[in-house]
Every structure is written in C-alpha cells, then in structure tokens.
Amino acid sequence: MTAVILPQEIILAEPRGFCAGVDRAIEIVERALAKFGRPIYVRHEIVHNTYVVNDLKERGAIFIEELDDVPPGATLVFSAHGVSQAIQREAERRGFQIFDATCPLVTKVHVEVAKLHKEGFEFIMIGHKGHPEVEGTMGQLDSGIHLVEDVADVAHIQPSQTEKLAVVTQTTLSVDDAADITAAVVARFPLIKKPKMQDICYATQNRQDAVKVMSPQVDIVIVVGSPTSSNSNRLREVAKKLGTESYMVDHADELKAEWFEGRSRVGLTAGASAPEILVKAVIDRIKALGAVSVRKMDGIEETVKFPLPKGLRIDQASE
C-alpha cells in the first residue's frame, strides 16, 4: 500500500494580510465606537472580510447599504472602497456626522478624475462591474466615464471624443490583467493619458509579486480571504496562472484534507483585508494534517501608514 504524502512544510508569503488602508479603515470604526458609543453606522462592509465585519458588528457597528437605514443624527462611516459624489452629498444633506474611511489610494484616483474632468477629459476605467470601489470612482462624475472589464470590452466603448481621454484603474486588480487591458486601450486610443503612477495599490502589487515568487516553490497555494475580496481573489488567480493548484478560504474550517494529499509544501498568503488571526488558524489546521515546519519567505517590509481623519486622532488636545 502506497503511503499518502502529507503536508510537511508551510511557506508564508511576505508581505501578506492587512495593508495600511485596511488598518486605517478598521481603526476609524473602532475609534468612532470608543468616542461616540454604539451604534456606529457603516455604509457597505468596511473592508471585504467576514471575520472583521462580524467582529465590528459585535462591538456595535451596523452595516448598511442605503442611507435610508441610518437614523437622523447618527455617526456614519464610509467604507474603505469609497463612495460616489451622490452618496456623499446625500449623507451631508441628511446631517450625519461623517467619517470617511476611503483608502487614501482610492481617494487619489477620485482626485485625479475630478481634476482631469475639469480640463475636459473623459475616462476609461479598468475594473469589475458592481464592485463598490468601481461604483465610487465612476460615481465621481455624472457622465463621461466608461468601464472596461477585459480586453474584449475595449473594442466596444464609444467615448464622445478621443482628444482628451484618460485611463484609471481599480486599485485591487491583477497587475498583469490590468497591464494587458491598458495595452489594448492604448492600442485603440494612442493619445490616452495614463496616470503618473499606476493606480493599482502598492499592497496589491506586493502581495501578487510575493505569490509569483512563492508559487513555483510549493505544491499548493492557500489564500486566506473572503469571497467578496477582489485582491484576495486575484492572489488565487495569480497562483493558478503559474500552474500551482490554489484555493481561497474565509477561515480554517473550509480547508479540506484531500487538497493536501500528495502535496508536501504548502504556500500560504492572505488578502489585504484578512487579519493575521485567520492565517494562524489556517497554519494550525495544516499542522494538524501533518505539517511540521513553518518558514517565512523574504519579502518587502511595508512601512506605509495613513493618517486618521480629523476628529478621531488621539493627539488632538480638543478631543
């Protein structure tokens, strides 16, 4: 009888897990709860992670999609993904106390769109239809912004003019896919204006690069992340495209023993919205299946930190 090969070693991608934008968004909700008490209302999931959302719910956060569900005078937090101008204006009109947890790298895209719009530009946005970040960015304008999800879409968009066109990108896309789509956009509209720095955020890029290094060294890749998390889904896709079997799990209970049969080296990473506590639980589960060692890859150490909104900072004497 042939012995079944079980996992022996876990290799941890570096970097993985929380990014500065996610850290900031969660801290905004935590500080709002500490300062103003429960409940605090949050439009959309603060970040796309089930564990994080459920933890904040238990502490007094109420997650809503429609502003009609927020009572007068309440404190409202916008999620890390950003909101449209219409939502922003309506929330202000209703007089809520607002704290904006939009990731500063998403805000940078919003600012660029507003600036170029004033100069007469239309936009082609590369992103996933229905994703809250895409809805927020496209909602910075009433018209003149056209969404493309893949290379095939590029042939079908019809801007009203081509002299002043600019391209913007959802921050959590696959770096390689975005590059392919951008190339198709440039081929069709050679004069299109590209951002000085790419819109895909540093954390998305770094985590994808780490998976690219890790995948050839392992027999299977496990990504910790929730199904709604764009950047987590992209990590699984990156590994798969490199020919390494890959699975995404929301928590350790979703791991299946048969995934690891015949696979001795397990690569493990986590999306930018997945906390380290979930990674540790997955490590424990894989150890229970036979793994005896855990090795952390060398990788970029991220030192980015974003400031909190005025009104929530600890160092403000007036608070």
Coordinates of N, CA and C in Angstrom, one line a residue, residues 150-254:
D150 N -12.4 43.7 -19.4 CA -11.4 42.8 -20.0 C -11.0 43.4 -21.4
V151 N -10.1 42.8 -22.0 CA -9.6 43.3 -23.3 C -10.7 43.4 -24.4
A152 N -11.6 42.4 -24.4 CA -12.7 42.4 -25.4 C -13.6 43.6 -25.3
D153 N -13.8 44.1 -24.0 CA -14.6 45.3 -23.8 C -14.1 46.6 -24.5
V154 N -12.7 46.6 -24.7 CA -12.1 47.8 -25.2 C -12.6 48.2 -26.6
A155 N -12.9 47.2 -27.4 CA -13.4 47.4 -28.8 C -14.8 48.1 -28.8
H156 N -15.5 48.0 -27.7 CA -17.0 48.4 -27.8 C -17.3 49.7 -27.1
I157 N -16.3 50.3 -26.4 CA -16.6 51.6 -25.8 C -16.6 52.7 -26.8
Q158 N -17.5 53.7 -26.6 CA -17.7 54.8 -27.5 C -17.6 56.1 -26.8
P159 N -16.4 56.6 -26.5 CA -16.3 57.9 -25.9 C -16.8 59.0 -26.9
S160 N -17.3 60.1 -26.4 CA -17.8 61.1 -27.3 C -16.7 61.9 -28.0
Q161 N -15.5 61.8 -27.5 CA -14.3 62.4 -28.2 C -13.0 61.6 -27.8
T162 N -12.0 61.7 -28.5 CA -10.8 60.9 -28.2 C -9.6 61.8 -28.0
E163 N -9.7 63.1 -28.2 CA -8.6 64.0 -28.0 C -8.2 64.1 -26.5
K164 N -9.2 64.1 -25.6 CA -8.9 64.2 -24.2 C -9.5 62.9 -23.5
L165 N -8.7 61.9 -23.4 CA -9.1 60.7 -22.8 C -8.1 60.3 -21.7
A166 N -8.5 59.8 -20.6 CA -7.6 59.3 -19.6 C -8.0 58.0 -19.1
V167 N -7.1 57.2 -18.6 CA -7.4 55.8 -18.1 C -7.1 55.8 -16.6
V168 N -8.1 55.2 -15.9 CA -7.9 55.0 -14.4 C -8.2 53.5 -14.1
T169 N -7.8 53.0 -13.0 CA -7.8 51.6 -12.7 C -8.3 51.4 -11.3
Q170 N -9.2 50.3 -11.1 CA -9.5 49.9 -9.7 C -8.2 49.5 -9.1
T171 N -8.0 49.8 -7.8 CA -6.7 49.6 -7.1 C -6.4 48.2 -6.8
T172 N -7.4 47.2 -6.9 CA -7.1 45.9 -6.4 C -7.1 44.8 -7.5
L173 N -6.8 45.2 -8.7 CA -6.9 44.3 -9.9 C -5.6 43.5 -9.9
S174 N -5.7 42.4 -10.8 CA -4.5 41.7 -11.1 C -3.5 42.7 -11.9
V175 N -2.3 42.8 -11.4 CA -1.4 43.7 -12.1 C -1.2 43.3 -13.6
D176 N -1.1 42.0 -13.8 CA -0.9 41.5 -15.2 C -2.1 41.8 -16.1
D177 N -3.3 41.5 -15.5 CA -4.5 41.7 -16.3 C -4.7 43.2 -16.7
A178 N -4.4 44.0 -15.7 CA -4.6 45.5 -15.9 C -3.6 45.9 -16.9
A179 N -2.4 45.4 -16.9 CA -1.4 45.8 -17.9 C -1.9 45.4 -19.3
D180 N -2.4 44.2 -19.5 CA -3.0 43.7 -20.8 C -4.1 44.6 -21.3
I181 N -5.0 44.9 -20.3 CA -6.2 45.8 -20.7 C -5.7 47.2 -21.1
T182 N -4.8 47.7 -20.3 CA -4.2 49.0 -20.6 C -3.6 49.1 -22.0
A183 N -2.8 48.0 -22.3 CA -2.2 47.9 -23.6 C -3.2 47.9 -24.7
A184 N -4.3 47.2 -24.5 CA -5.4 47.3 -25.5 C -6.0 48.6 -25.6
V185 N -6.2 49.3 -24.5 CA -6.7 50.7 -24.5 C -5.8 51.6 -25.3
V186 N -4.5 51.5 -25.0 CA -3.5 52.4 -25.7 C -3.5 52.1 -27.2
A187 N -3.6 50.8 -27.5 CA -3.6 50.5 -28.9 C -4.8 51.1 -29.7
R188 N -5.9 51.2 -29.0 CA -7.1 51.8 -29.7 C -7.1 53.3 -29.6
F189 N -6.6 53.8 -28.4 CA -6.6 55.3 -28.2 C -5.1 55.7 -27.9
P190 N -4.3 55.8 -28.9 CA -2.8 56.0 -28.7 C -2.5 57.3 -27.9
L191 N -3.4 58.3 -27.9 CA -3.1 59.6 -27.2 C -3.6 59.6 -25.7
I192 N -4.2 58.5 -25.3 CA -4.8 58.4 -24.0 C -3.8 58.8 -22.9
K193 N -4.3 59.5 -21.9 CA -3.4 59.9 -20.8 C -3.4 58.8 -19.7
K194 N -2.2 58.4 -19.3 CA -2.1 57.4 -18.2 C -1.7 58.1 -16.9
P195 N -2.0 57.5 -15.8 CA -1.6 58.1 -14.5 C -0.1 58.1 -14.4
K196 N 0.5 59.1 -13.7 CA 1.9 59.2 -13.5 C 2.4 58.0 -12.8
M197 N 1.7 57.5 -11.8 CA 2.0 56.3 -11.1 C 0.7 55.4 -11.3
Q198 N 0.9 54.1 -11.5 CA -0.2 53.2 -11.7 C -1.2 53.3 -10.5
D199 N -2.5 53.1 -10.8 CA -3.5 53.2 -9.8 C -3.5 51.9 -8.9
I200 N -3.1 50.8 -9.4 CA -3.1 49.6 -8.6 C -2.2 49.8 -7.4
C201 N -2.7 49.5 -6.2 CA -2.0 50.0 -5.0 C -0.8 49.1 -4.7
Y202 N 0.1 49.7 -3.9 CA 1.4 49.1 -3.5 C 1.1 47.7 -2.9
A203 N 0.1 47.6 -2.0 CA -0.2 46.4 -1.3 C -0.6 45.3 -2.2
T204 N -1.5 45.6 -3.1 CA -2.0 44.6 -4.1 C -0.8 44.1 -4.9
Q205 N 0.0 45.1 -5.4 CA 1.2 44.7 -6.2 C 2.2 43.8 -5.4
N206 N 2.5 44.2 -4.2 CA 3.4 43.5 -3.3 C 2.9 42.1 -3.0
R207 N 1.6 41.9 -2.8 CA 1.1 40.6 -2.4 C 1.1 39.7 -3.7
Q208 N 0.8 40.2 -4.8 CA 0.8 39.5 -6.0 C 2.3 39.1 -6.4
D209 N 3.2 40.0 -6.2 CA 4.6 39.7 -6.5 C 5.1 38.6 -5.6
A210 N 4.7 38.6 -4.3 CA 5.1 37.6 -3.4 C 4.6 36.2 -3.8
V211 N 3.3 36.1 -4.3 CA 2.8 34.9 -4.7 C 3.5 34.4 -6.0
K212 N 3.9 35.3 -6.8 CA 4.6 34.9 -8.0 C 6.0 34.2 -7.7
V213 N 6.6 34.7 -6.6 CA 7.9 34.2 -6.2 C 7.6 32.8 -5.5
M214 N 6.6 32.8 -4.7 CA 6.3 31.6 -3.9 C 5.7 30.4 -4.7
S215 N 4.9 30.7 -5.6 CA 4.1 29.6 -6.3 C 5.0 28.5 -6.9
P216 N 6.1 28.8 -7.6 CA 7.0 27.8 -8.2 C 7.7 26.9 -7.1
Q217 N 7.7 27.4 -5.9 CA 8.4 26.7 -4.8 C 7.5 25.7 -4.0
V218 N 6.2 25.7 -4.3 CA 5.3 25.0 -3.5 C 4.4 24.1 -4.3
D219 N 3.7 23.2 -3.7 CA 2.8 22.2 -4.4 C 1.3 22.7 -4.4
I220 N 1.0 23.6 -3.5 CA -0.4 24.2 -3.4 C -0.3 25.5 -2.8
V221 N -1.2 26.4 -3.2 CA -1.2 27.8 -2.5 C -2.6 27.9 -1.9
I222 N -2.6 28.3 -0.6 CA -3.9 28.7 0.1 C -3.9 30.2 0.3
V223 N -5.0 30.8 -0.1 CA -5.2 32.2 0.1 C -6.2 32.4 1.2
V224 N -5.9 33.1 2.2 CA -6.9 33.5 3.2 C -7.6 34.8 2.8
G225 N -8.9 34.7 2.6 CA -9.7 35.9 2.1 C -11.1 35.5 1.9
S226 N -12.0 36.6 2.0 CA -13.4 36.4 1.8 C -13.8 36.4 0.3
P227 N -14.9 35.7 -0.1 CA -15.2 35.7 -1.5 C -15.4 37.0 -2.1
T228 N -15.9 38.0 -1.3 CA -16.1 39.4 -1.9 C -14.8 40.2 -2.1
S229 N -13.7 39.7 -1.6 CA -12.5 40.5 -1.6 C -11.8 40.3 -3.0
S230 N -11.8 41.5 -3.7 CA -11.2 41.5 -5.0 C -9.7 41.1 -5.0
N231 N -8.9 41.7 -4.1 CA -7.5 41.4 -4.1 C -7.2 40.0 -3.6
S232 N -8.0 39.4 -2.8 CA -7.8 38.0 -2.4 C -8.0 37.1 -3.6
N233 N -9.1 37.3 -4.3 CA -9.4 36.5 -5.5 C -8.3 36.6 -6.5
R234 N -7.7 37.8 -6.6 CA -6.6 38.0 -7.6 C -5.4 37.1 -7.2
L235 N -5.1 37.0 -5.9 CA -4.0 36.2 -5.4 C -4.1 34.8 -5.8
R236 N -5.3 34.2 -5.6 CA -5.6 32.8 -6.0 C -5.4 32.7 -7.5
E237 N -5.9 33.6 -8.3 CA -5.7 33.6 -9.8 C -4.3 33.6 -10.2
V238 N -3.5 34.5 -9.5 CA -2.0 34.6 -9.9 C -1.3 33.2 -9.7
A239 N -1.6 32.6 -8.6 CA -1.0 31.2 -8.4 C -1.5 30.2 -9.4
K240 N -2.8 30.3 -9.7 CA -3.3 29.3 -10.7 C -2.7 29.5 -12.1
K241 N -2.6 30.8 -12.5 CA -2.0 31.1 -13.8 C -0.5 30.6 -13.9
L242 N 0.1 30.5 -12.7 CA 1.5 30.0 -12.7 C 1.5 28.5 -12.7
G243 N 0.4 27.8 -12.7 CA 0.3 26.4 -12.7 C 0.3 25.7 -11.4
T244 N 0.1 26.5 -10.3 CA 0.1 25.9 -8.9 C -1.4 25.8 -8.5
E245 N -1.8 24.6 -8.0 CA -3.1 24.5 -7.5 C -3.4 25.5 -6.4
S246 N -4.5 26.2 -6.4 CA -4.7 27.2 -5.4 C -6.2 27.2 -5.0
Y247 N -6.4 27.5 -3.7 CA -7.7 27.6 -3.1 C -7.8 28.9 -2.2
M248 N -9.0 29.4 -2.1 CA -9.2 30.6 -1.2 C -10.2 30.1 -0.1
V249 N -9.8 30.5 1.1 CA -10.7 30.1 2.2 C -11.0 31.3 3.1
D250 N -12.2 31.4 3.6 CA -12.6 32.5 4.5 C -12.1 32.2 5.9
H251 N -12.0 31.0 6.3 CA -11.5 30.6 7.6 C -11.0 29.1 7.5
A252 N -10.3 28.7 8.6 CA -9.6 27.4 8.6 C -10.6 26.2 8.4
D253 N -11.8 26.4 8.9 CA -12.8 25.3 8.8 C -13.1 24.9 7.3
E254 N -12.8 25.8 6.4 CA -13.1 25.5 5.0 C -12.0 24.6 4.3

